[in-house]
Amino acid sequence: MRYLTDRKRATGLGSARSGTGHFWEQRVSAIALVVLTPLFIFPLAYNMGDSYEAVRAAYGNPVNAIVAVAFMITAFLHFFQGIQVVIEDYVHGRWELVLIITTRLLSAAFALIGSLAILKIFFGA
Amino acid sequence: MADVERGNRPLSPHLQVYKWPLNMGMSILHRMTGVALGGVTALVAIWFLALAWSPEAFALVNGLMTSWLGWLVLLGGAASAWFHFANGLRHLVWDTGSSFGQRRVQRTAILGLLASAILTLVTIWVAASV
């Protein structure tokens, strides 16, 4: 039993039926990445090319590990929010649906791969 | 005849003679770098997976990532990330309804390009310093 009136259910949602929700969520992940991107890239660049032991030690550090996990999750969230809009602009019909679902699942997979790997390194350090 | 002046009218911009505004290139690059960043970040995730897996797996993946081709991909990734970062800041300002004036758009575009170039150079410097 819905307590919303038909009018109330439709107001502000527009033809896409989801209103500005997607746009808004993408801004939130963008703002998070303004902070996380520099904090992630500089240590990564610093450690790239170092020995196995040195890189393990670097991501055993709590600050590096927390930033890296947060970056992996937020970056892939922002990626599928963005790629969905790109696909919606250029691809239509069945392939639109296939590509949106595929990129969404791949984003979730890589967010999990990255963050679980970093957590394992962090807890193993 | 109604159409007698047709030949003297100004023509609408045609692709071959149309001078692209800088901001159009910025917009296209923003999308392209965004798509590319998904791929490069996935590679970095695999690098972390190898690091968590075993020294042998890390040696393999790290060897590929630090080959000349790997460094080239990482450099492209860093440049893409900083461009998307700088241009993304412009977008966040625009989302507040501010800075839409023609001159200001032109100026922040150049500023964004400069900032992403400088940040990329700093990243190369950080990567090179051991």
mmCIF file with all atom_site columns, C-alpha atoms in Angstrom, chain A residues 26-27 30 78 82 86, chain B residues 23-37 80-92 94:
data_model
loop_
_atom_site.group_PDB
_atom_site.id
_atom_site.type_symbol
_atom_site.label_atom_id
_atom_site.label_alt_id
_atom_site.label_comp_id
_atom_site.label_asym_id
_atom_site.label_entity_id
_atom_site.label_seq_id
_atom_site.pdbx_PDB_ins_code
_atom_site.Cartn_x
_atom_site.Cartn_y
_atom_site.Cartn_z
_atom_site.occupancy
_atom_site.B_iso_or_equiv
_atom_site.pdbx_formal_charge
_atom_site.auth_seq_id
_atom_site.auth_comp_id
_atom_site.auth_asym_id
_atom_site.auth_atom_id
_atom_site.pdbx_PDB_model_num
ATOM 1  C CA . GLN A 1 26 ? 28.097 11.567 -9.365  1.00 0.00 ? 26 GLN A CA 1
ATOM 2  C CA . ARG A 1 27 ? 28.893 15.021 -7.940  1.00 0.00 ? 27 ARG A CA 1
ATOM 3  C CA . ALA A 1 30 ? 33.579 13.614 -7.736  1.00 0.00 ? 30 ALA A CA 1
ATOM 4  C CA . HIS A 1 78 ? 32.506 7.386  -10.179 1.00 0.00 ? 78 HIS A CA 1
ATOM 5  C CA . GLY A 1 82 ? 30.285 8.455  -15.751 1.00 0.00 ? 82 GLY A CA 1
ATOM 6  C CA . VAL A 1 86 ? 28.639 8.201  -22.038 1.00 0.00 ? 86 VAL A CA 1
ATOM 7  C CA . ASN B 2 23 ? 36.449 24.288 -24.476 1.00 0.00 ? 23 ASN B CA 1
ATOM 8  C CA . MET B 2 24 ? 34.994 21.823 -26.995 1.00 0.00 ? 24 MET B CA 1
ATOM 9  C CA . GLY B 2 25 ? 38.314 19.965 -27.017 1.00 0.00 ? 25 GLY B CA 1
ATOM 10 C CA . MET B 2 26 ? 38.370 20.085 -23.197 1.00 0.00 ? 26 MET B CA 1
ATOM 11 C CA . SER B 2 27 ? 34.910 18.502 -23.065 1.00 0.00 ? 27 SER B CA 1
ATOM 12 C CA . ILE B 2 28 ? 35.827 15.687 -25.481 1.00 0.00 ? 28 ILE B CA 1
ATOM 13 C CA . LEU B 2 29 ? 39.117 15.067 -23.637 1.00 0.00 ? 29 LEU B CA 1
ATOM 14 C CA . HIS B 2 30 ? 37.225 14.923 -20.334 1.00 0.00 ? 30 HIS B CA 1
ATOM 15 C CA . ARG B 2 31 ? 35.161 11.990 -21.606 1.00 0.00 ? 31 ARG B CA 1
ATOM 16 C CA . MET B 2 32 ? 38.092 10.251 -23.274 1.00 0.00 ? 32 MET B CA 1
ATOM 17 C CA . THR B 2 33 ? 40.320 10.525 -20.199 1.00 0.00 ? 33 THR B CA 1
ATOM 18 C CA . GLY B 2 34 ? 37.424 9.347  -18.021 1.00 0.00 ? 34 GLY B CA 1
ATOM 19 C CA . VAL B 2 35 ? 36.997 6.180  -20.072 1.00 0.00 ? 35 VAL B CA 1
ATOM 20 C CA . ALA B 2 36 ? 40.780 5.602  -20.206 1.00 0.00 ? 36 ALA B CA 1
ATOM 21 C CA . LEU B 2 37 ? 41.083 6.041  -16.446 1.00 0.00 ? 37 LEU B CA 1
ATOM 22 C CA . SER B 2 80 ? 44.621 11.537 -17.888 1.00 0.00 ? 80 SER B CA 1
ATOM 23 C CA . ALA B 2 81 ? 43.993 11.561 -14.152 1.00 0.00 ? 81 ALA B CA 1
ATOM 24 C CA . TRP B 2 82 ? 45.320 15.109 -13.718 1.00 0.00 ? 82 TRP B CA 1
ATOM 25 C CA . PHE B 2 83 ? 43.453 16.419 -16.744 1.00 0.00 ? 83 PHE B CA 1
ATOM 26 C CA . HIS B 2 84 ? 40.206 14.833 -15.530 1.00 0.00 ? 84 HIS B CA 1
ATOM 27 C CA . PHE B 2 85 ? 40.964 16.196 -12.042 1.00 0.00 ? 85 PHE B CA 1
ATOM 28 C CA . ALA B 2 86 ? 41.585 19.779 -13.209 1.00 0.00 ? 86 ALA B CA 1
ATOM 29 C CA . ASN B 2 87 ? 38.722 19.838 -15.705 1.00 0.00 ? 87 ASN B CA 1
ATOM 30 C CA . GLY B 2 88 ? 36.487 18.125 -13.139 1.00 0.00 ? 88 GLY B CA 1
ATOM 31 C CA . LEU B 2 89 ? 37.108 21.052 -10.792 1.00 0.00 ? 89 LEU B CA 1
ATOM 32 C CA . ARG B 2 90 ? 35.859 23.371 -13.564 1.00 0.00 ? 90 ARG B CA 1
ATOM 33 C CA . HIS B 2 91 ? 32.748 21.225 -13.866 1.00 0.00 ? 91 HIS B CA 1
ATOM 34 C CA . LEU B 2 92 ? 32.121 21.351 -10.117 1.00 0.00 ? 92 LEU B CA 1
ATOM 35 C CA . TRP B 2 94 ? 29.950 25.240 -13.213 1.00 0.00 ? 94 TRP B CA 1
#
